[in-house]
JSON list of C-alpha atoms in Angstrom, two decimals:
[
{"chain": "A", "resi": 256, "resn": "LEU", "atom": "CA", "xyz": [86.63, 108.74, 79.90]},
{"chain": "A", "resi": 257, "resn": "ALA", "atom": "CA", "xyz": [86.18, 112.50, 80.15]},
{"chain": "A", "resi": 258, "resn": "GLU", "atom": "CA", "xyz": [86.44, 112.31, 83.93]},
{"chain": "A", "resi": 259, "resn": "GLU", "atom": "CA", "xyz": [89.59, 110.18, 83.64]},
{"chain": "A", "resi": 260, "resn": "ASP", "atom": "CA", "xyz": [91.16, 112.71, 81.26]},
{"chain": "A", "resi": 261, "resn": "ASN", "atom": "CA", "xyz": [90.30, 115.53, 83.66]},
{"chain": "A", "resi": 262, "resn": "TYR", "atom": "CA", "xyz": [91.82, 113.58, 86.55]},
{"chain": "A", "resi": 263, "resn": "ILE", "atom": "CA", "xyz": [95.04, 112.94, 84.60]},
{"chain": "A", "resi": 264, "resn": "ASN", "atom": "CA", "xyz": [95.30, 116.61, 83.59]},
{"chain": "A", "resi": 265, "resn": "PHE", "atom": "CA", "xyz": [94.66, 117.73, 87.16]},
{"chain": "A", "resi": 266, "resn": "SER", "atom": "CA", "xyz": [97.29, 115.31, 88.52]},
{"chain": "A", "resi": 267, "resn": "LYS", "atom": "CA", "xyz": [99.85, 116.57, 85.99]},
{"chain": "A", "resi": 268, "resn": "LYS", "atom": "CA", "xyz": [99.13, 120.20, 86.88]},
{"chain": "A", "resi": 269, "resn": "GLU", "atom": "CA", "xyz": [99.35, 119.43, 90.59]},
{"chain": "A", "resi": 270, "resn": "ALA", "atom": "CA", "xyz": [102.67, 117.64, 90.09]},
{"chain": "A", "resi": 271, "resn": "GLY", "atom": "CA", "xyz": [103.96, 120.57, 88.04]},
{"chain": "A", "resi": 272, "resn": "ALA", "atom": "CA", "xyz": [102.94, 123.01, 90.76]},
{"chain": "A", "resi": 273, "resn": "TYR", "atom": "CA", "xyz": [104.84, 121.00, 93.39]},
{"chain": "A", "resi": 274, "resn": "ILE", "atom": "CA", "xyz": [107.95, 120.93, 91.16]},
{"chain": "A", "resi": 275, "resn": "ASP", "atom": "CA", "xyz": [107.72, 124.69, 90.54]},
{"chain": "A", "resi": 276, "resn": "LEU", "atom": "CA", "xyz": [107.55, 125.28, 94.29]},
{"chain": "A", "resi": 277, "resn": "ALA", "atom": "CA", "xyz": [110.58, 123.04, 94.86]},
{"chain": "A", "resi": 278, "resn": "GLU", "atom": "CA", "xyz": [112.60, 124.75, 92.15]},
{"chain": "A", "resi": 279, "resn": "THR", "atom": "CA", "xyz": [111.82, 128.29, 93.30]},
{"chain": "A", "resi": 280, "resn": "LEU", "atom": "CA", "xyz": [113.20, 127.67, 96.80]},
{"chain": "A", "resi": 281, "resn": "GLU", "atom": "CA", "xyz": [116.83, 128.48, 97.46]},
{"chain": "A", "resi": 282, "resn": "LYS", "atom": "CA", "xyz": [118.88, 125.29, 97.90]},
{"chain": "A", "resi": 283, "resn": "THR", "atom": "CA", "xyz": [119.85, 125.76, 101.55]},
{"chain": "A", "resi": 284, "resn": "ASN", "atom": "CA", "xyz": [119.66, 123.45, 104.57]},
{"chain": "A", "resi": 285, "resn": "ASP", "atom": "CA", "xyz": [116.72, 125.45, 105.90]},
{"chain": "A", "resi": 286, "resn": "ASN", "atom": "CA", "xyz": [114.73, 124.69, 102.75]},
{"chain": "A", "resi": 287, "resn": "TYR", "atom": "CA", "xyz": [115.72, 121.08, 102.06]},
{"chain": "A", "resi": 288, "resn": "HIS", "atom": "CA", "xyz": [112.86, 119.65, 104.11]},
{"chain": "A", "resi": 289, "resn": "LYS", "atom": "CA", "xyz": [110.25, 121.67, 102.17]},
{"chain": "A", "resi": 290, "resn": "ILE", "atom": "CA", "xyz": [111.92, 120.87, 98.84]},
{"chain": "A", "resi": 291, "resn": "ALA", "atom": "CA", "xyz": [111.86, 117.16, 99.66]},
{"chain": "A", "resi": 292, "resn": "ARG", "atom": "CA", "xyz": [108.17, 117.37, 100.58]},
{"chain": "A", "resi": 293, "resn": "TYR", "atom": "CA", "xyz": [107.31, 119.13, 97.32]},
{"chain": "A", "resi": 294, "resn": "TYR", "atom": "CA", "xyz": [109.17, 116.58, 95.22]},
{"chain": "A", "resi": 295, "resn": "ARG", "atom": "CA", "xyz": [107.47, 113.74, 97.08]},
{"chain": "A", "resi": 296, "resn": "GLY", "atom": "CA", "xyz": [104.12, 115.40, 96.48]},
{"chain": "A", "resi": 297, "resn": "ALA", "atom": "CA", "xyz": [104.90, 115.57, 92.76]},
{"chain": "A", "resi": 298, "resn": "GLY", "atom": "CA", "xyz": [105.98, 111.92, 92.80]},
{"chain": "A", "resi": 299, "resn": "LEU", "atom": "CA", "xyz": [102.71, 110.84, 94.40]},
{"chain": "A", "resi": 300, "resn": "CYS", "atom": "CA", "xyz": [100.75, 112.80, 91.76]},
{"chain": "A", "resi": 301, "resn": "TYR", "atom": "CA", "xyz": [102.70, 111.21, 88.91]},
{"chain": "A", "resi": 302, "resn": "GLN", "atom": "CA", "xyz": [102.25, 107.77, 90.49]},
{"chain": "A", "resi": 303, "resn": "GLU", "atom": "CA", "xyz": [98.54, 107.99, 89.67]},
{"chain": "A", "resi": 304, "resn": "ILE", "atom": "CA", "xyz": [99.33, 108.47, 85.96]},
{"chain": "A", "resi": 305, "resn": "GLU", "atom": "CA", "xyz": [100.39, 105.32, 84.11]},
{"chain": "A", "resi": 306, "resn": "ASN", "atom": "CA", "xyz": [102.52, 107.03, 81.45]},
{"chain": "A", "resi": 307, "resn": "ASN", "atom": "CA", "xyz": [104.49, 109.26, 83.82]},
{"chain": "A", "resi": 308, "resn": "LEU", "atom": "CA", "xyz": [106.36, 106.67, 85.87]},
{"chain": "A", "resi": 309, "resn": "ILE", "atom": "CA", "xyz": [109.82, 107.98, 84.94]},
{"chain": "A", "resi": 310, "resn": "GLU", "atom": "CA", "xyz": [108.84, 111.44, 86.22]},
{"chain": "A", "resi": 311, "resn": "CYS", "atom": "CA", "xyz": [107.38, 109.76, 89.31]},
{"chain": "A", "resi": 312, "resn": "ALA", "atom": "CA", "xyz": [110.58, 107.84, 90.09]},
{"chain": "A", "resi": 313, "resn": "SER", "atom": "CA", "xyz": [112.74, 110.92, 89.45]},
{"chain": "A", "resi": 314, "resn": "CYS", "atom": "CA", "xyz": [110.71, 112.99, 91.92]},
{"chain": "A", "resi": 315, "resn": "PHE", "atom": "CA", "xyz": [110.95, 110.30, 94.60]},
{"chain": "A", "resi": 316, "resn": "LEU", "atom": "CA", "xyz": [114.73, 110.17, 94.14]},
{"chain": "A", "resi": 317, "resn": "LEU", "atom": "CA", "xyz": [115.06, 113.96, 94.35]},
{"chain": "A", "resi": 318, "resn": "ALA", "atom": "CA", "xyz": [112.95, 113.89, 97.53]},
{"chain": "A", "resi": 319, "resn": "GLY", "atom": "CA", "xyz": [115.19, 111.16, 98.92]},
{"chain": "A", "resi": 320, "resn": "ASN", "atom": "CA", "xyz": [118.38, 113.03, 98.09]},
{"chain": "A", "resi": 321, "resn": "PHE", "atom": "CA", "xyz": [117.21, 116.26, 99.75]},
{"chain": "A", "resi": 322, "resn": "SER", "atom": "CA", "xyz": [115.97, 114.34, 102.82]},
{"chain": "A", "resi": 323, "resn": "GLU", "atom": "CA", "xyz": [119.35, 112.62, 103.07]},
{"chain": "A", "resi": 324, "resn": "LYS", "atom": "CA", "xyz": [121.15, 115.99, 103.01]},
{"chain": "A", "resi": 325, "resn": "ILE", "atom": "CA", "xyz": [119.43, 117.00, 106.28]},
{"chain": "A", "resi": 326, "resn": "GLU", "atom": "CA", "xyz": [119.77, 113.50, 107.78]},
{"chain": "A", "resi": 327, "resn": "ASP", "atom": "CA", "xyz": [116.02, 112.86, 107.63]},
{"chain": "A", "resi": 328, "resn": "TYR", "atom": "CA", "xyz": [116.78, 109.19, 107.08]},
{"chain": "A", "resi": 329, "resn": "SER", "atom": "CA", "xyz": [113.19, 108.06, 107.59]},
{"chain": "A", "resi": 330, "resn": "GLN", "atom": "CA", "xyz": [111.87, 110.12, 104.67]},
{"chain": "A", "resi": 331, "resn": "ALA", "atom": "CA", "xyz": [114.98, 109.39, 102.60]},
{"chain": "A", "resi": 332, "resn": "ALA", "atom": "CA", "xyz": [114.42, 105.66, 103.04]},
{"chain": "A", "resi": 333, "resn": "ARG", "atom": "CA", "xyz": [110.73, 105.84, 102.16]},
{"chain": "A", "resi": 334, "resn": "ASN", "atom": "CA", "xyz": [111.41, 107.89, 99.01]},
{"chain": "A", "resi": 335, "resn": "PHE", "atom": "CA", "xyz": [114.25, 105.67, 97.81]},
{"chain": "A", "resi": 336, "resn": "PHE", "atom": "CA", "xyz": [112.10, 102.58, 98.47]},
{"chain": "A", "resi": 337, "resn": "ASP", "atom": "CA", "xyz": [109.17, 104.01, 96.49]},
{"chain": "A", "resi": 338, "resn": "GLY", "atom": "CA", "xyz": [111.50, 105.10, 93.70]},
{"chain": "A", "resi": 339, "resn": "ALA", "atom": "CA", "xyz": [113.07, 101.65, 93.54]},
{"chain": "A", "resi": 340, "resn": "ASN", "atom": "CA", "xyz": [109.65, 100.03, 93.19]},
{"chain": "A", "resi": 341, "resn": "ILE", "atom": "CA", "xyz": [108.79, 102.35, 90.30]},
{"chain": "A", "resi": 342, "resn": "PHE", "atom": "CA", "xyz": [112.09, 101.54, 88.57]},
{"chain": "A", "resi": 343, "resn": "LYS", "atom": "CA", "xyz": [111.30, 97.85, 89.05]},
{"chain": "A", "resi": 344, "resn": "GLU", "atom": "CA", "xyz": [107.93, 98.45, 87.38]},
{"chain": "A", "resi": 345, "resn": "LEU", "atom": "CA", "xyz": [109.79, 100.15, 84.52]},
{"chain": "A", "resi": 346, "resn": "ASN", "atom": "CA", "xyz": [112.10, 97.12, 84.29]},
{"chain": "A", "resi": 347, "resn": "ASN", "atom": "CA", "xyz": [115.14, 99.30, 85.03]},
{"chain": "A", "resi": 348, "resn": "MET", "atom": "CA", "xyz": [116.88, 96.74, 87.23]},
{"chain": "A", "resi": 349, "resn": "ASP", "atom": "CA", "xyz": [120.10, 98.74, 87.75]},
{"chain": "A", "resi": 350, "resn": "LEU", "atom": "CA", "xyz": [118.35, 101.74, 89.26]},
{"chain": "A", "resi": 351, "resn": "ALA", "atom": "CA", "xyz": [115.88, 99.56, 91.17]},
{"chain": "A", "resi": 352, "resn": "TYR", "atom": "CA", "xyz": [118.78, 97.65, 92.76]},
{"chain": "A", "resi": 353, "resn": "LYS", "atom": "CA", "xyz": [120.74, 100.82, 93.55]},
{"chain": "A", "resi": 354, "resn": "HIS", "atom": "CA", "xyz": [117.85, 102.51, 95.30]},
{"chain": "A", "resi": 355, "resn": "PHE", "atom": "CA", "xyz": [116.66, 99.46, 97.24]},
{"chain": "A", "resi": 356, "resn": "ILE", "atom": "CA", "xyz": [120.19, 99.42, 98.67]},
{"chain": "A", "resi": 357, "resn": "LYS", "atom": "CA", "xyz": [119.97, 103.14, 99.50]},
{"chain": "A", "resi": 358, "resn": "ALA", "atom": "CA", "xyz": [116.59, 102.54, 101.13]},
{"chain": "A", "resi": 359, "resn": "GLY", "atom": "CA", "xyz": [118.03, 99.68, 103.18]},
{"chain": "A", "resi": 360, "resn": "ASP", "atom": "CA", "xyz": [120.97, 101.81, 104.34]},
{"chain": "A", "resi": 361, "resn": "ASN", "atom": "CA", "xyz": [118.70, 104.65, 105.45]},
{"chain": "A", "resi": 362, "resn": "PHE", "atom": "CA", "xyz": [116.16, 102.38, 107.17]},
{"chain": "A", "resi": 363, "resn": "TRP", "atom": "CA", "xyz": [119.06, 100.77, 109.05]},
{"chain": "A", "resi": 364, "resn": "LYS", "atom": "CA", "xyz": [120.25, 104.16, 110.32]},
{"chain": "A", "resi": 365, "resn": "ILE", "atom": "CA", "xyz": [116.92, 104.75, 112.08]},
{"chain": "A", "resi": 366, "resn": "GLY", "atom": "CA", "xyz": [116.66, 101.22, 113.46]},
{"chain": "A", "resi": 367, "resn": "SER", "atom": "CA", "xyz": [113.85, 100.09, 111.13]},
{"chain": "A", "resi": 368, "resn": "ILE", "atom": "CA", "xyz": [115.36, 96.63, 110.82]},
{"chain": "A", "resi": 369, "resn": "ASN", "atom": "CA", "xyz": [112.35, 94.94, 109.21]},
{"chain": "A", "resi": 370, "resn": "GLU", "atom": "CA", "xyz": [112.06, 97.56, 106.46]},
{"chain": "A", "resi": 371, "resn": "SER", "atom": "CA", "xyz": [115.84, 97.64, 105.99]},
{"chain": "A", "resi": 372, "resn": "THR", "atom": "CA", "xyz": [116.05, 93.88, 105.59]},
{"chain": "A", "resi": 373, "resn": "GLU", "atom": "CA", "xyz": [113.09, 93.87, 103.21]},
{"chain": "A", "resi": 374, "resn": "SER", "atom": "CA", "xyz": [114.90, 96.48, 101.10]},
{"chain": "A", "resi": 375, "resn": "TYR", "atom": "CA", "xyz": [118.12, 94.44, 100.95]},
{"chain": "A", "resi": 376, "resn": "LEU", "atom": "CA", "xyz": [116.17, 91.27, 100.10]},
{"chain": "A", "resi": 377, "resn": "ASN", "atom": "CA", "xyz": [114.40, 93.17, 97.30]},
{"chain": "A", "resi": 378, "resn": "ALA", "atom": "CA", "xyz": [117.79, 94.35, 96.02]},
{"chain": "A", "resi": 379, "resn": "TYR", "atom": "CA", "xyz": [119.06, 90.75, 96.04]},
{"chain": "A", "resi": 380, "resn": "ASP", "atom": "CA", "xyz": [115.99, 89.51, 94.16]},
{"chain": "A", "resi": 381, "resn": "ILE", "atom": "CA", "xyz": [116.43, 92.31, 91.59]},
{"chain": "A", "resi": 382, "resn": "ALA", "atom": "CA", "xyz": [120.12, 91.47, 91.13]},
{"chain": "A", "resi": 383, "resn": "ILE", "atom": "CA", "xyz": [119.32, 87.79, 90.51]},
{"chain": "A", "resi": 384, "resn": "GLU", "atom": "CA", "xyz": [116.35, 88.52, 88.25]},
{"chain": "A", "resi": 385, "resn": "GLY", "atom": "CA", "xyz": [118.29, 91.10, 86.23]},
{"chain": "A", "resi": 386, "resn": "GLY", "atom": "CA", "xyz": [121.56, 89.16, 86.13]},
{"chain": "A", "resi": 387, "resn": "LEU", "atom": "CA", "xyz": [123.35, 92.14, 87.67]},
{"chain": "A", "resi": 388, "resn": "GLU", "atom": "CA", "xyz": [126.81, 92.29, 89.18]},
{"chain": "A", "resi": 389, "resn": "TYR", "atom": "CA", "xyz": [126.40, 93.17, 92.84]},
{"chain": "A", "resi": 390, "resn": "ASP", "atom": "CA", "xyz": [128.27, 93.47, 96.13]},
{"chain": "A", "resi": 391, "resn": "ARG", "atom": "CA", "xyz": [127.57, 89.94, 97.31]},
{"chain": "A", "resi": 392, "resn": "TYR", "atom": "CA", "xyz": [129.59, 90.17, 100.51]},
{"chain": "A", "resi": 393, "resn": "GLY", "atom": "CA", "xyz": [128.05, 93.48, 101.54]},
{"chain": "A", "resi": 394, "resn": "ILE", "atom": "CA", "xyz": [124.43, 92.67, 100.79]},
{"chain": "A", "resi": 395, "resn": "PHE", "atom": "CA", "xyz": [124.59, 89.15, 102.23]},
{"chain": "A", "resi": 396, "resn": "ASN", "atom": "CA", "xyz": [126.06, 90.45, 105.48]},
{"chain": "A", "resi": 397, "resn": "GLN", "atom": "CA", "xyz": [123.33, 93.07, 105.78]},
{"chain": "A", "resi": 398, "resn": "ILE", "atom": "CA", "xyz": [120.60, 90.48, 105.11]},
{"chain": "A", "resi": 399, "resn": "ILE", "atom": "CA", "xyz": [122.11, 88.06, 107.65]},
{"chain": "A", "resi": 400, "resn": "ARG", "atom": "CA", "xyz": [122.40, 90.79, 110.30]},
{"chain": "A", "resi": 401, "resn": "GLY", "atom": "CA", "xyz": [118.85, 91.93, 109.66]},
{"chain": "A", "resi": 402, "resn": "LEU", "atom": "CA", "xyz": [117.26, 88.48, 109.73]},
{"chain": "A", "resi": 403, "resn": "ASN", "atom": "CA", "xyz": [119.06, 87.59, 112.95]},
{"chain": "A", "resi": 404, "resn": "LYS", "atom": "CA", "xyz": [118.08, 90.85, 114.67]},
{"chain": "A", "resi": 405, "resn": "ILE", "atom": "CA", "xyz": [114.44, 90.29, 113.72]},
{"chain": "A", "resi": 406, "resn": "ALA", "atom": "CA", "xyz": [114.74, 86.70, 115.00]},
{"chain": "A", "resi": 407, "resn": "GLU", "atom": "CA", "xyz": [116.09, 88.01, 118.33]},
{"chain": "A", "resi": 408, "resn": "GLU", "atom": "CA", "xyz": [112.97, 90.16, 118.75]},
{"chain": "A", "resi": 409, "resn": "ASP", "atom": "CA", "xyz": [110.73, 87.20, 117.91]},
{"chain": "A", "resi": 410, "resn": "LEU", "atom": "CA", "xyz": [112.50, 85.09, 120.52]},
{"chain": "A", "resi": 411, "resn": "LYS", "atom": "CA", "xyz": [111.79, 87.74, 123.17]},
{"chain": "A", "resi": 412, "resn": "ASN", "atom": "CA", "xyz": [108.11, 87.34, 122.31]},
{"chain": "A", "resi": 413, "resn": "LYS", "atom": "CA", "xyz": [108.35, 83.53, 122.26]},
{"chain": "A", "resi": 414, "resn": "GLN", "atom": "CA", "xyz": [107.66, 83.45, 118.51]},
{"chain": "A", "resi": 415, "resn": "PHE", "atom": "CA", "xyz": [109.90, 80.41, 118.09]},
{"chain": "A", "resi": 416, "resn": "PHE", "atom": "CA", "xyz": [108.57, 79.24, 114.73]},
{"chain": "A", "resi": 417, "resn": "THR", "atom": "CA", "xyz": [109.12, 82.62, 113.08]},
{"chain": "A", "resi": 418, "resn": "ALA", "atom": "CA", "xyz": [112.56, 83.02, 114.70]},
{"chain": "A", "resi": 419, "resn": "ALA", "atom": "CA", "xyz": [113.67, 79.58, 113.48]},
{"chain": "A", "resi": 420, "resn": "THR", "atom": "CA", "xyz": [112.42, 80.32, 109.96]},
{"chain": "A", "resi": 421, "resn": "LEU", "atom": "CA", "xyz": [114.35, 83.61, 109.87]},
{"chain": "A", "resi": 422, "resn": "ILE", "atom": "CA", "xyz": [117.56, 81.93, 111.03]},
{"chain": "A", "resi": 423, "resn": "LEU", "atom": "CA", "xyz": [117.03, 79.21, 108.42]},
{"chain": "A", "resi": 424, "resn": "GLU", "atom": "CA", "xyz": [116.68, 81.93, 105.77]},
{"chain": "A", "resi": 425, "resn": "SER", "atom": "CA", "xyz": [119.89, 83.61, 106.98]},
{"chain": "A", "resi": 426, "resn": "ILE", "atom": "CA", "xyz": [121.79, 80.31, 106.64]},
{"chain": "A", "resi": 427, "resn": "LYS", "atom": "CA", "xyz": [120.99, 80.34, 102.91]},
{"chain": "A", "resi": 428, "resn": "PHE", "atom": "CA", "xyz": [123.01, 83.54, 102.59]},
{"chain": "A", "resi": 429, "resn": "TYR", "atom": "CA", "xyz": [125.70, 82.81, 105.18]},
{"chain": "A", "resi": 430, "resn": "GLU", "atom": "CA", "xyz": [126.78, 79.51, 103.62]},
{"chain": "A", "resi": 431, "resn": "GLN", "atom": "CA", "xyz": [127.46, 81.31, 100.31]},
{"chain": "A", "resi": 432, "resn": "LEU", "atom": "CA", "xyz": [130.04, 83.63, 101.87]},
{"chain": "A", "resi": 433, "resn": "ASP", "atom": "CA", "xyz": [133.69, 82.78, 101.27]},
{"chain": "A", "resi": 434, "resn": "THR", "atom": "CA", "xyz": [134.28, 83.79, 104.90]},
{"chain": "A", "resi": 435, "resn": "ALA", "atom": "CA", "xyz": [131.68, 81.36, 106.31]},
{"chain": "A", "resi": 436, "resn": "LYS", "atom": "CA", "xyz": [132.93, 79.33, 109.27]},
{"chain": "A", "resi": 437, "resn": "ASP", "atom": "CA", "xyz": [131.85, 75.71, 109.75]},
{"chain": "A", "resi": 438, "resn": "PHE", "atom": "CA", "xyz": [131.45, 76.07, 113.50]},
{"chain": "A", "resi": 439, "resn": "LEU", "atom": "CA", "xyz": [129.15, 79.09, 113.06]},
{"chain": "A", "resi": 440, "resn": "LEU", "atom": "CA", "xyz": [127.08, 77.22, 110.49]},
{"chain": "A", "resi": 441, "resn": "ARG", "atom": "CA", "xyz": [126.71, 74.32, 112.92]},
{"chain": "A", "resi": 442, "resn": "GLU", "atom": "CA", "xyz": [125.66, 76.74, 115.65]},
{"chain": "A", "resi": 443, "resn": "MET", "atom": "CA", "xyz": [123.07, 78.35, 113.37]},
{"chain": "A", "resi": 444, "resn": "VAL", "atom": "CA", "xyz": [121.70, 74.94, 112.37]},
{"chain": "A", "resi": 445, "resn": "ASN", "atom": "CA", "xyz": [121.56, 73.96, 116.04]},
{"chain": "A", "resi": 446, "resn": "ASN", "atom": "CA", "xyz": [119.56, 77.11, 116.80]},
{"chain": "A", "resi": 447, "resn": "VAL", "atom": "CA", "xyz": [117.16, 76.20, 114.00]},
{"chain": "A", "resi": 448, "resn": "TYR", "atom": "CA", "xyz": [116.67, 72.81, 115.69]},
{"chain": "A", "resi": 449, "resn": "ARG", "atom": "CA", "xyz": [116.19, 74.37, 119.14]},
{"chain": "A", "resi": 450, "resn": "TYR", "atom": "CA", "xyz": [113.60, 76.92, 118.11]},
{"chain": "A", "resi": 451, "resn": "TYR", "atom": "CA", "xyz": [111.58, 74.68, 115.81]},
{"chain": "A", "resi": 452, "resn": "TYR", "atom": "CA", "xyz": [111.55, 72.03, 118.54]},
{"chain": "A", "resi": 453, "resn": "ARG", "atom": "CA", "xyz": [110.37, 74.57, 121.11]},
{"chain": "A", "resi": 454, "resn": "ALA", "atom": "CA", "xyz": [107.71, 75.82, 118.70]},
{"chain": "A", "resi": 455, "resn": "ALA", "atom": "CA", "xyz": [106.45, 72.27, 118.21]},
{"chain": "A", "resi": 456, "resn": "ASN", "atom": "CA", "xyz": [106.34, 71.54, 121.93]},
{"chain": "A", "resi": 457, "resn": "LEU", "atom": "CA", "xyz": [104.66, 74.81, 122.92]},
{"chain": "A", "resi": 458, "resn": "LYS", "atom": "CA", "xyz": [101.84, 73.92, 120.51]},
{"chain": "A", "resi": 459, "resn": "LYS", "atom": "CA", "xyz": [100.81, 77.59, 120.16]},
{"chain": "A", "resi": 460, "resn": "ILE", "atom": "CA", "xyz": [100.88, 77.39, 116.36]},
{"chain": "A", "resi": 461, "resn": "ASN", "atom": "CA", "xyz": [98.51, 75.57, 114.02]},
{"chain": "A", "resi": 462, "resn": "SER", "atom": "CA", "xyz": [98.80, 71.81, 113.57]},
{"chain": "A", "resi": 463, "resn": "SER", "atom": "CA", "xyz": [100.45, 71.95, 110.14]},
{"chain": "A", "resi": 464, "resn": "HIS", "atom": "CA", "xyz": [103.16, 74.26, 111.53]},
{"chain": "A", "resi": 465, "resn": "ILE", "atom": "CA", "xyz": [103.66, 71.94, 114.50]},
{"chain": "A", "resi": 466, "resn": "ILE", "atom": "CA", "xyz": [104.29, 69.03, 112.15]},
{"chain": "A", "resi": 467, "resn": "LEU", "atom": "CA", "xyz": [106.57, 71.16, 109.97]},
{"chain": "A", "resi": 468, "resn": "SER", "atom": "CA", "xyz": [108.48, 72.26, 113.08]},
{"chain": "A", "resi": 469, "resn": "TYR", "atom": "CA", "xyz": [109.17, 68.64, 114.05]},
{"chain": "A", "resi": 470, "resn": "VAL", "atom": "CA", "xyz": [110.29, 67.85, 110.49]},
{"chain": "A", "resi": 471, "resn": "LEU", "atom": "CA", "xyz": [112.66, 70.81, 110.23]},
{"chain": "A", "resi": 472, "resn": "ALA", "atom": "CA", "xyz": [114.00, 70.22, 113.73]},
{"chain": "A", "resi": 473, "resn": "SER", "atom": "CA", "xyz": [114.71, 66.62, 112.74]},
{"chain": "A", "resi": 474, "resn": "ILE", "atom": "CA", "xyz": [116.45, 67.64, 109.51]},
{"chain": "A", "resi": 475, "resn": "SER", "atom": "CA", "xyz": [118.56, 70.15, 111.47]},
{"chain": "A", "resi": 476, "resn": "CYS", "atom": "CA", "xyz": [119.73, 67.30, 113.70]},
{"chain": "A", "resi": 477, "resn": "ILE", "atom": "CA", "xyz": [120.69, 65.27, 110.63]},
{"chain": "A", "resi": 478, "resn": "LEU", "atom": "CA", "xyz": [122.69, 68.19, 109.22]},
{"chain": "A", "resi": 479, "resn": "ASN", "atom": "CA", "xyz": [124.66, 68.36, 112.46]},
{"chain": "A", "resi": 480, "resn": "GLY", "atom": "CA", "xyz": [125.25, 64.60, 112.46]},
{"chain": "A", "resi": 481, "resn": "LYS", "atom": "CA", "xyz": [122.85, 63.79, 115.33]},
{"chain": "A", "resi": 482, "resn": "LEU", "atom": "CA", "xyz": [121.02, 60.94, 113.63]},
{"chain": "A", "resi": 483, "resn": "ASP", "atom": "CA", "xyz": [119.56, 59.21, 116.69]},
{"chain": "A", "resi": 484, "resn": "LYS", "atom": "CA", "xyz": [118.21, 62.51, 117.94]},
{"chain": "A", "resi": 485, "resn": "ALA", "atom": "CA", "xyz": [116.72, 63.22, 114.51]},
{"chain": "A", "resi": 486, "resn": "TRP", "atom": "CA", "xyz": [114.68, 60.01, 114.60]},
{"chain": "A", "resi": 487, "resn": "LYS", "atom": "CA", "xyz": [113.61, 60.64, 118.19]},
{"chain": "A", "resi": 488, "resn": "VAL", "atom": "CA", "xyz": [112.32, 64.12, 117.24]},
{"chain": "A", "resi": 489, "resn": "ILE", "atom": "CA", "xyz": [110.34, 62.99, 114.20]},
{"chain": "A", "resi": 490, "resn": "SER", "atom": "CA", "xyz": [108.89, 60.10, 116.21]},
{"chain": "A", "resi": 491, "resn": "GLU", "atom": "CA", "xyz": [107.28, 62.60, 118.60]},
{"chain": "A", "resi": 492, "resn": "ILE", "atom": "CA", "xyz": [104.65, 63.49, 116.01]},
{"chain": "A", "resi": 493, "resn": "ASP", "atom": "CA", "xyz": [101.57, 61.70, 117.29]},
{"chain": "A", "resi": 494, "resn": "SER", "atom": "CA", "xyz": [99.53, 62.08, 114.09]},
{"chain": "A", "resi": 495, "resn": "GLY", "atom": "CA", "xyz": [99.22, 58.99, 111.92]},
{"chain": "A", "resi": 496, "resn": "GLY", "atom": "CA", "xyz": [98.12, 60.73, 108.73]},
{"chain": "A", "resi": 497, "resn": "ASN", "atom": "CA", "xyz": [99.50, 60.03, 105.27]},
{"chain": "A", "resi": 498, "resn": "THR", "atom": "CA", "xyz": [101.53, 63.27, 105.18]},
{"chain": "A", "resi": 499, "resn": "VAL", "atom": "CA", "xyz": [103.24, 62.44, 108.45]},
{"chain": "A", "resi": 500, "resn": "ARG", "atom": "CA", "xyz": [104.04, 58.91, 107.25]},
{"chain": "A", "resi": 501, "resn": "LYS", "atom": "CA", "xyz": [105.69, 60.41, 104.15]},
{"chain": "A", "resi": 502, "resn": "TYR", "atom": "CA", "xyz": [107.70, 62.86, 106.26]},
{"chain": "A", "resi": 503, "resn": "LYS", "atom": "CA", "xyz": [108.90, 60.03, 108.49]},
{"chain": "A", "resi": 504, "resn": "GLU", "atom": "CA", "xyz": [109.89, 57.98, 105.45]},
{"chain": "A", "resi": 505, "resn": "ILE", "atom": "CA", "xyz": [111.92, 60.92, 104.09]},
{"chain": "A", "resi": 506, "resn": "ILE", "atom": "CA", "xyz": [113.70, 61.32, 107.43]},
{"chain": "A", "resi": 507, "resn": "ARG", "atom": "CA", "xyz": [114.38, 57.57, 107.54]},
{"chain": "A", "resi": 508, "resn": "ILE", "atom": "CA", "xyz": [115.97, 57.75, 104.06]},
{"chain": "A", "resi": 509, "resn": "MET", "atom": "CA", "xyz": [118.06, 60.80, 105.04]},
{"chain": "A", "resi": 510, "resn": "ILE", "atom": "CA", "xyz": [119.34, 59.04, 108.16]}
]
């Protein structure tokens, strides 16, 4: 216990020293990078102390703001993301949502699509969990763009199962937009069919994923009104196990 108390006291003093350094520097463009680093250092010190999470989050946000001023979007994004997670821990959903969005915007600026999309998805989850009002059109469009860009990269690497799953996830958001077009939805569903079917036929994924790929490819055909094709796809599963029989029965009922 004594060692823990010493560690907490040391962390608080270290955080205070970083803050003092940040506050003594003149607020000019030449100093913003150092100021941001000092505030982040303080935030990391406070993060180790359970009862100082508000101070921790505040330091991360200050670091993010100063990084943003000098267009250091990478550090801005990381600080806003860390701050948002602390606010989530504190159950402050408004500030968590706001700063996950800021993190997503900054990650997007530097082409970190995976991290950007993760940030927007976190913001969406926070908005739903906290019952917040949010920019549905804006956040859904960013999530859709991000998921599809990640899927494009997976396709280049022949990761068809992952690509299909990402497109399927993006459909969940696209179909909720007032501006959604039926022909684009059909095209997205058709791509889900194509990539799951290719994943199943390449057989470079585990057996359970191969079966799931056939099932989802078949359901995609049903959604686009291609019932004969749906039954043909599901019939290609050569396993005779109980799970497969149940899947085939579900597809038969859907058709």
